[in-house]
PDB file of C-alpha atoms in Angstrom:
ATOM      1  CA  UNK A  16     -13.996  87.762  29.879  1.00 53.00           C
ATOM      2  CA  UNK A  17     -12.710  86.827  26.826  1.00 49.00           C
ATOM      3  CA  UNK A  18      -9.636  85.353  27.893  1.00 54.00           C
ATOM      4  CA  UNK A  19     -11.535  83.187  30.340  1.00 54.00           C
ATOM      5  CA  UNK A  20     -14.044  82.039  27.514  1.00 54.00           C
ATOM      6  CA  UNK A  21     -10.986  80.991  25.582  1.00 53.00           C
ATOM      7  CA  UNK A  22      -9.475  79.221  28.631  1.00 53.00           C
ATOM      8  CA  UNK A  23     -12.614  77.436  28.872  1.00 54.00           C
ATOM      9  CA  UNK A  24     -12.822  76.395  25.279  1.00 53.00           C
ATOM     10  CA  UNK A  25      -9.243  75.115  25.243  1.00 46.00           C
ATOM     11  CA  UNK A  26      -9.913  73.263  28.593  1.00 43.00           C
ATOM     12  CA  UNK A  27     -13.150  71.637  26.932  1.00 44.00           C
ATOM     13  CA  UNK A  28     -11.281  70.777  23.814  1.00 47.00           C
ATOM     14  CA  UNK A  29      -8.420  69.145  25.772  1.00 42.00           C
ATOM     15  CA  UNK A  30     -10.928  67.185  27.839  1.00 42.00           C
ATOM     16  CA  UNK A  31     -12.875  66.342  24.636  1.00 46.00           C
ATOM     17  CA  UNK A  32      -9.615  64.898  22.936  1.00 44.00           C
ATOM     18  CA  UNK A  33      -8.817  63.209  26.076  1.00 42.00           C
ATOM     19  CA  UNK A  34     -12.378  61.524  26.217  1.00 42.00           C
ATOM     20  CA  UNK A  35     -11.930  60.620  22.508  1.00 41.00           C
ATOM     21  CA  UNK A  36      -8.806  58.881  23.336  1.00 42.00           C
ATOM     22  CA  UNK A  37      -9.903  56.795  26.173  1.00 42.00           C
ATOM     23  CA  UNK A  38     -12.964  55.918  24.018  1.00 42.00           C
ATOM     24  CA  UNK A  39     -10.862  54.832  21.022  1.00 42.00           C
ATOM     25  CA  UNK A  40      -8.372  52.781  23.840  1.00 42.00           C
ATOM     26  CA  UNK A  41     -11.432  51.198  25.414  1.00 42.00           C
ATOM     27  CA  UNK A  42     -12.865  50.011  22.046  1.00 44.00           C
ATOM     28  CA  UNK A  43      -9.298  48.866  20.787  1.00 41.00           C
ATOM     29  CA  UNK A  44      -8.655  46.967  24.039  1.00 42.00           C
ATOM     30  CA  UNK A  45     -12.315  45.473  24.055  1.00 42.00           C
ATOM     31  CA  UNK A  46     -11.586  43.979  20.618  1.00 42.00           C
ATOM     32  CA  UNK A  47      -8.273  42.719  21.284  1.00 50.00           C
ATOM     33  CA  UNK A  48      -9.041  40.830  24.249  1.00 43.00           C
ATOM     34  CA  UNK A  49     -12.382  39.206  23.052  1.00 55.00           C
ATOM     35  CA  UNK A  50     -12.335  35.464  23.680  1.00 41.00           C
ATOM     36  CA  UNK A  51     -14.928  32.706  23.696  1.00 47.00           C
ATOM     37  CA  UNK A  52     -14.540  29.193  24.903  1.00 47.00           C
ATOM     38  CA  UNK A  53     -16.334  26.438  22.656  1.00 49.00           C
ATOM     39  CA  UNK A  54     -18.598  23.877  24.339  1.00 63.00           C
ATOM     40  CA  UNK A  55     -18.534  21.101  21.363  1.00 57.00           C
ATOM     41  CA  UNK A  56     -15.232  18.549  21.550  1.00 51.00           C
ATOM     42  CA  UNK A  57     -13.857  17.468  18.056  1.00 52.00           C
ATOM     43  CA  UNK A  58     -12.072  14.217  18.572  1.00 44.00           C
ATOM     44  CA  UNK A  59     -10.257  12.043  15.835  1.00 49.00           C
ATOM     45  CA  UNK A  60      -9.673   8.365  16.899  1.00 47.00           C
ATOM     46  CA  UNK A  61      -7.636   6.159  14.490  1.00 49.00           C
ATOM     47  CA  UNK A  62      -8.274   2.751  13.915  1.00 56.00           C
ATOM     48  CA  UNK A  63      -5.609  -0.131  14.433  1.00 66.00           C
ATOM     49  CA  UNK A  64      -3.909  -1.884  11.619  1.00 73.00           C
ATOM     50  CA  UNK A  65      -2.055  -5.017  11.156  1.00 78.00           C
ATOM     51  CA  UNK A  66      -0.824  -6.943   7.951  1.00 78.00           C
ATOM     52  CA  UNK A  67       0.873 -10.357   8.214  1.00 85.00           C
ATOM     53  CA  UNK A  68       2.428 -12.451   5.488  1.00 83.00           C
ATOM     54  CA  UNK A  69       3.111 -16.243   6.335  1.00 88.00           C
ATOM     55  CA  UNK A  70       5.131 -18.567   4.200  1.00 87.00           C
ATOM     56  CA  UNK A  71       4.329 -22.367   4.092  1.00 84.00           C
ATOM     57  CA  UNK A  72       6.863 -24.783   4.664  1.00 81.00           C
ATOM     58  CA  UNK A  73       7.182 -25.891   0.902  1.00 80.00           C
ATOM     59  CA  UNK A  74       9.002 -23.991  -1.821  1.00 82.00           C
ATOM     60  CA  UNK A  75       9.160 -24.625  -5.595  1.00 86.00           C
ATOM     61  CA  UNK A  76      12.272 -26.724  -6.582  1.00 80.00           C
ATOM     62  CA  UNK A  77      11.784 -28.395  -9.919  1.00 75.00           C
ATOM     63  CA  UNK A  78      14.961 -30.214 -10.590  1.00 70.00           C
ATOM     64  CA  UNK A  79      15.702 -31.272 -14.113  1.00 76.00           C
ATOM     65  CA  UNK A  80      12.585 -29.557 -15.331  1.00 83.00           C
ATOM     66  CA  UNK A  81      11.549 -30.080 -18.940  1.00 86.00           C
ATOM     67  CA  UNK A  82       9.194 -27.613 -20.754  1.00 90.00           C
ATOM     68  CA  UNK A  83       5.556 -28.259 -20.210  1.00 88.00           C
ATOM     69  CA  UNK A  84       2.061 -27.052 -21.422  1.00 96.00           C
ATOM     70  CA  UNK A  85      -0.014 -24.700 -19.515  1.00 97.00           C
ATOM     71  CA  UNK A  86      -2.604 -27.313 -18.502  1.00 97.00           C
ATOM     72  CA  UNK A  87       0.208 -29.688 -16.977  1.00 94.00           C
ATOM     73  CA  UNK A  88       1.670 -26.757 -15.281  1.00 93.00           C
ATOM     74  CA  UNK A  89      -1.665 -25.488 -13.565  1.00 95.00           C
ATOM     75  CA  UNK A  90      -2.069 -29.120 -12.439  1.00 94.00           C
ATOM     76  CA  UNK A  91       1.334 -29.593 -10.680  1.00 90.00           C
ATOM     77  CA  UNK A  92       0.591 -30.782  -7.049  1.00 90.00           C
ATOM     78  CA  UNK A  93       3.388 -32.644  -6.051  1.00 87.00           C
ATOM     79  CA  UNK A  94       5.748 -31.741  -2.702  1.00 82.00           C
ATOM     80  CA  UNK A  95       7.775 -28.809  -4.177  1.00 84.00           C
ATOM     81  CA  UNK A  96       5.884 -28.115  -7.397  1.00 88.00           C
ATOM     82  CA  UNK A  97       4.043 -25.230  -5.718  1.00 90.00           C
ATOM     83  CA  UNK A  98       4.194 -22.574  -3.002  1.00 89.00           C
ATOM     84  CA  UNK A  99       1.795 -21.644  -0.519  1.00 90.00           C
ATOM     85  CA  UNK A 100       1.516 -18.507   1.608  1.00 89.00           C
ATOM     86  CA  UNK A 101      -1.283 -16.414   3.495  1.00 91.00           C
ATOM     87  CA  UNK A 102      -1.693 -12.885   3.686  1.00 90.00           C
ATOM     88  CA  UNK A 103      -4.036 -11.505   6.219  1.00 89.00           C
ATOM     89  CA  UNK A 104      -4.902  -7.982   7.885  1.00 88.00           C
ATOM     90  CA  UNK A 105      -6.737  -7.101  11.051  1.00 88.00           C
ATOM     91  CA  UNK A 106      -8.493  -3.658  10.762  1.00 85.00           C
ATOM     92  CA  UNK A 107     -10.531  -1.597  13.205  1.00 82.00           C
ATOM     93  CA  UNK A 108     -12.174   1.545  11.621  1.00 78.00           C
ATOM     94  CA  UNK A 109     -12.716   2.408   8.129  1.00 79.00           C
ATOM     95  CA  UNK A 110      -9.004   2.210   6.875  1.00 81.00           C
ATOM     96  CA  UNK A 111      -8.286   0.493   3.480  1.00 85.00           C
ATOM     97  CA  UNK A 112      -5.197  -1.231   2.755  1.00 86.00           C
ATOM     98  CA  UNK A 113      -3.637  -1.538  -0.704  1.00 87.00           C
ATOM     99  CA  UNK A 114      -1.621  -4.710  -1.062  1.00 91.00           C
ATOM    100  CA  UNK A 115       0.532  -6.238  -3.704  1.00 91.00           C
ATOM    101  CA  UNK A 116       2.080  -9.672  -4.119  1.00 92.00           C
ATOM    102  CA  UNK A 117       5.416  -9.412  -5.943  1.00 92.00           C
ATOM    103  CA  UNK A 118       8.121 -11.563  -7.391  1.00 90.00           C
ATOM    104  CA  UNK A 119      11.762 -10.773  -7.040  1.00 89.00           C
ATOM    105  CA  UNK A 120      14.063 -12.701  -9.395  1.00 88.00           C
ATOM    106  CA  UNK A 121      17.196 -13.943  -7.617  1.00 86.00           C
ATOM    107  CA  UNK A 122      20.560 -12.605  -9.208  1.00 88.00           C
ATOM    108  CA  UNK A 123      21.705 -16.303  -9.767  1.00 85.00           C
ATOM    109  CA  UNK A 124      19.165 -17.319 -11.969  1.00 87.00           C
ATOM    110  CA  UNK A 125      20.459 -18.372 -15.310  1.00 85.00           C
ATOM    111  CA  UNK A 126      17.132 -19.126 -17.327  1.00 87.00           C
ATOM    112  CA  UNK A 127      15.694 -15.794 -19.110  1.00 89.00           C
ATOM    113  CA  UNK A 128      12.581 -14.285 -17.909  1.00 92.00           C
ATOM    114  CA  UNK A 129      10.796 -15.484 -21.370  1.00 94.00           C
ATOM    115  CA  UNK A 130      11.451 -19.110 -20.557  1.00 88.00           C
ATOM    116  CA  UNK A 131       9.550 -19.154 -17.079  1.00 90.00           C
ATOM    117  CA  UNK A 132       5.711 -19.225 -16.476  1.00 92.00           C
ATOM    118  CA  UNK A 133       4.080 -18.407 -13.149  1.00 94.00           C
ATOM    119  CA  UNK A 134       0.448 -19.072 -12.156  1.00 95.00           C
ATOM    120  CA  UNK A 135      -1.121 -17.650  -8.953  1.00 96.00           C
ATOM    121  CA  UNK A 136      -4.399 -18.821  -7.359  1.00 95.00           C
ATOM    122  CA  UNK A 137      -6.504 -17.957  -4.496  1.00 94.00           C
ATOM    123  CA  UNK A 138      -7.468 -21.250  -2.324  1.00 89.00           C
ATOM    124  CA  UNK A 139      -9.867 -19.554  -0.070  1.00 80.00           C
ATOM    125  CA  UNK A 140     -12.961 -21.541  -1.660  1.00 71.00           C
ATOM    126  CA  UNK A 141     -13.320 -25.230  -2.346  1.00 68.00           C
ATOM    127  CA  UNK A 142     -11.527 -25.077  -5.718  1.00 71.00           C
ATOM    128  CA  UNK A 143      -8.629 -22.585  -6.646  1.00 80.00           C
ATOM    129  CA  UNK A 144      -9.479 -19.346  -8.067  1.00 92.00           C
ATOM    130  CA  UNK A 145      -7.422 -17.900 -10.928  1.00 95.00           C
ATOM    131  CA  UNK A 146      -5.985 -14.809 -10.085  1.00 96.00           C
ATOM    132  CA  UNK A 147      -3.026 -14.492 -12.555  1.00 97.00           C
ATOM    133  CA  UNK A 148      -3.285 -16.983 -15.482  1.00 97.00           C
ATOM    134  CA  UNK A 149      -0.179 -18.838 -16.864  1.00 97.00           C
ATOM    135  CA  UNK A 150       2.109 -15.764 -17.777  1.00 97.00           C
ATOM    136  CA  UNK A 151       5.701 -15.498 -18.637  1.00 95.00           C
ATOM    137  CA  UNK A 152       7.775 -13.472 -16.244  1.00 94.00           C
ATOM    138  CA  UNK A 153       8.795 -11.357 -18.848  1.00 96.00           C
ATOM    139  CA  UNK A 154       5.049 -10.259 -19.434  1.00 97.00           C
ATOM    140  CA  UNK A 155       4.568  -9.442 -15.928  1.00 97.00           C
ATOM    141  CA  UNK A 156       4.285  -5.622 -14.877  1.00 96.00           C
ATOM    142  CA  UNK A 157       7.460  -4.470 -13.099  1.00 95.00           C
ATOM    143  CA  UNK A 158       6.914  -2.299 -10.163  1.00 94.00           C
ATOM    144  CA  UNK A 159       8.246   1.456 -10.164  1.00 93.00           C
ATOM    145  CA  UNK A 160       8.081   2.255  -6.665  1.00 89.00           C
ATOM    146  CA  UNK A 161       4.962   4.481  -6.989  1.00 91.00           C
ATOM    147  CA  UNK A 162       2.665   1.793  -6.275  1.00 89.00           C
ATOM    148  CA  UNK A 163      -0.167   2.554  -3.916  1.00 88.00           C
ATOM    149  CA  UNK A 164       0.930  -0.740  -1.851  1.00 88.00           C
ATOM    150  CA  UNK A 165       4.432   0.828  -1.394  1.00 88.00           C
ATOM    151  CA  UNK A 166       6.117  -2.175  -3.369  1.00 88.00           C
ATOM    152  CA  UNK A 167       9.859  -1.635  -4.202  1.00 89.00           C
ATOM    153  CA  UNK A 168      10.772  -0.917  -7.637  1.00 93.00           C
ATOM    154  CA  UNK A 169      12.457  -3.576  -9.785  1.00 93.00           C
ATOM    155  CA  UNK A 170      10.317  -6.414  -8.968  1.00 92.00           C
ATOM    156  CA  UNK A 171       7.223  -8.127 -10.865  1.00 94.00           C
ATOM    157  CA  UNK A 172       3.602  -7.756  -9.885  1.00 96.00           C
ATOM    158  CA  UNK A 173       1.732 -11.243  -9.451  1.00 95.00           C
ATOM    159  CA  UNK A 174      -1.378  -9.583  -7.935  1.00 96.00           C
ATOM    160  CA  UNK A 175      -2.679  -6.448  -6.303  1.00 95.00           C
ATOM    161  CA  UNK A 176      -5.785  -5.890  -4.000  1.00 94.00           C
ATOM    162  CA  UNK A 177      -7.181  -4.276  -1.123  1.00 91.00           C
ATOM    163  CA  UNK A 178      -8.321  -4.884   2.594  1.00 89.00           C
ATOM    164  CA  UNK A 179     -11.191  -2.959   4.024  1.00 89.00           C
ATOM    165  CA  UNK A 180     -12.028  -5.363   7.066  1.00 89.00           C
ATOM    166  CA  UNK A 181     -10.216  -8.090   9.029  1.00 90.00           C
ATOM    167  CA  UNK A 182      -9.726 -10.790   6.546  1.00 90.00           C
ATOM    168  CA  UNK A 183      -7.286 -13.541   5.375  1.00 91.00           C
ATOM    169  CA  UNK A 184      -6.269 -15.001   1.897  1.00 92.00           C
ATOM    170  CA  UNK A 185      -4.589 -18.191   1.096  1.00 93.00           C
ATOM    171  CA  UNK A 186      -2.521 -18.295  -2.311  1.00 93.00           C
ATOM    172  CA  UNK A 187      -0.618 -20.814  -4.021  1.00 92.00           C
ATOM    173  CA  UNK A 188       2.050 -20.020  -6.939  1.00 91.00           C
ATOM    174  CA  UNK A 189       2.973 -22.679  -9.513  1.00 91.00           C
ATOM    175  CA  UNK A 190       6.003 -22.022 -11.697  1.00 91.00           C
ATOM    176  CA  UNK A 191       7.326 -24.047 -14.759  1.00 89.00           C
ATOM    177  CA  UNK A 192       9.408 -23.727 -18.000  1.00 89.00           C
ATOM    178  CA  UNK A 193       7.520 -22.600 -20.802  1.00 92.00           C
ATOM    179  CA  UNK A 194       6.645 -25.122 -23.506  1.00 93.00           C
ATOM    180  CA  UNK A 195       7.999 -22.858 -26.446  1.00 94.00           C
ATOM    181  CA  UNK A 196      11.525 -22.562 -24.801  1.00 89.00           C
ATOM    182  CA  UNK A 197      14.149 -24.623 -26.341  1.00 89.00           C
ATOM    183  CA  UNK A 198      16.295 -26.212 -23.594  1.00 84.00           C
ATOM    184  CA  UNK A 199      20.021 -26.403 -24.020  1.00 80.00           C
ATOM    185  CA  UNK A 200      22.501 -28.868 -22.719  1.00 76.00           C
ATOM    186  CA  UNK A 201      23.783 -26.726 -20.073  1.00 81.00           C
ATOM    187  CA  UNK A 202      22.026 -26.781 -16.582  1.00 84.00           C
ATOM    188  CA  UNK A 203      19.820 -23.917 -15.887  1.00 86.00           C
ATOM    189  CA  UNK A 204      17.706 -22.331 -13.117  1.00 86.00           C
ATOM    190  CA  UNK A 205      15.574 -19.734 -12.182  1.00 88.00           C
ATOM    191  CA  UNK A 206      14.749 -18.260  -8.617  1.00 87.00           C
ATOM    192  CA  UNK A 207      11.956 -16.323  -7.642  1.00 88.00           C
ATOM    193  CA  UNK A 208      11.331 -14.605  -4.253  1.00 89.00           C
ATOM    194  CA  UNK A 209       7.702 -13.764  -3.235  1.00 90.00           C
ATOM    195  CA  UNK A 210       7.244 -10.645  -1.448  1.00 89.00           C
ATOM    196  CA  UNK A 211       4.048  -8.925   0.167  1.00 91.00           C
ATOM    197  CA  UNK A 212       3.730  -4.841   0.589  1.00 90.00           C
ATOM    198  CA  UNK A 213       0.925  -2.909   1.929  1.00 89.00           C
ATOM    199  CA  UNK A 214       0.179   0.590   2.666  1.00 86.00           C
ATOM    200  CA  UNK A 215      -2.990   2.244   4.149  1.00 84.00           C
ATOM    201  CA  UNK A 216      -4.889   4.392   1.577  1.00 80.00           C
ATOM    202  CA  UNK A 217      -5.066   8.188   2.256  1.00 70.00           C
ATOM    203  CA  UNK A 218      -8.139   9.015   4.231  1.00 60.00           C
TER     204      UNK A 218
END
């Protein structure tokens, strides 16, 4: 009888262990295979961005230019005494564009940066709005390549701004020989190329 009881206890113990293993495996399987499909759709839609730089037909070309005062330089209005250009952006969505207007000196220039003044105005209104007062090129802030606009390094910053919506700006640049520069007997020249850079701000 004792052997039968021992056999029965062993059998019950084995069954108990087997049931326990099944229970553990069942719980583990249930936890591993759990899944739920969400009902909310999350969507990101980007806006459209475009930027344009349009140069006018005119360019500054002052031949045999002599030094002049700021008042005279600011009033230059004859053909080839100023440079007109337009910067515009088309934006849908909530994007912000950081942009910069820069000037790059041409290598064949022989006048020093201290001899030349530049003057930038915005012509969107009925009268020119001064954006950059008469400033020597040598006093302009140089670009470093880390500007928010993405401007290349080694240029001079004329103006920085942002676009938050579709809009357009008309600009006029004037350039003249500073009145404190002593002219030599040799012919000298100075050439600047206007560039525009723009980059979308981080959202």
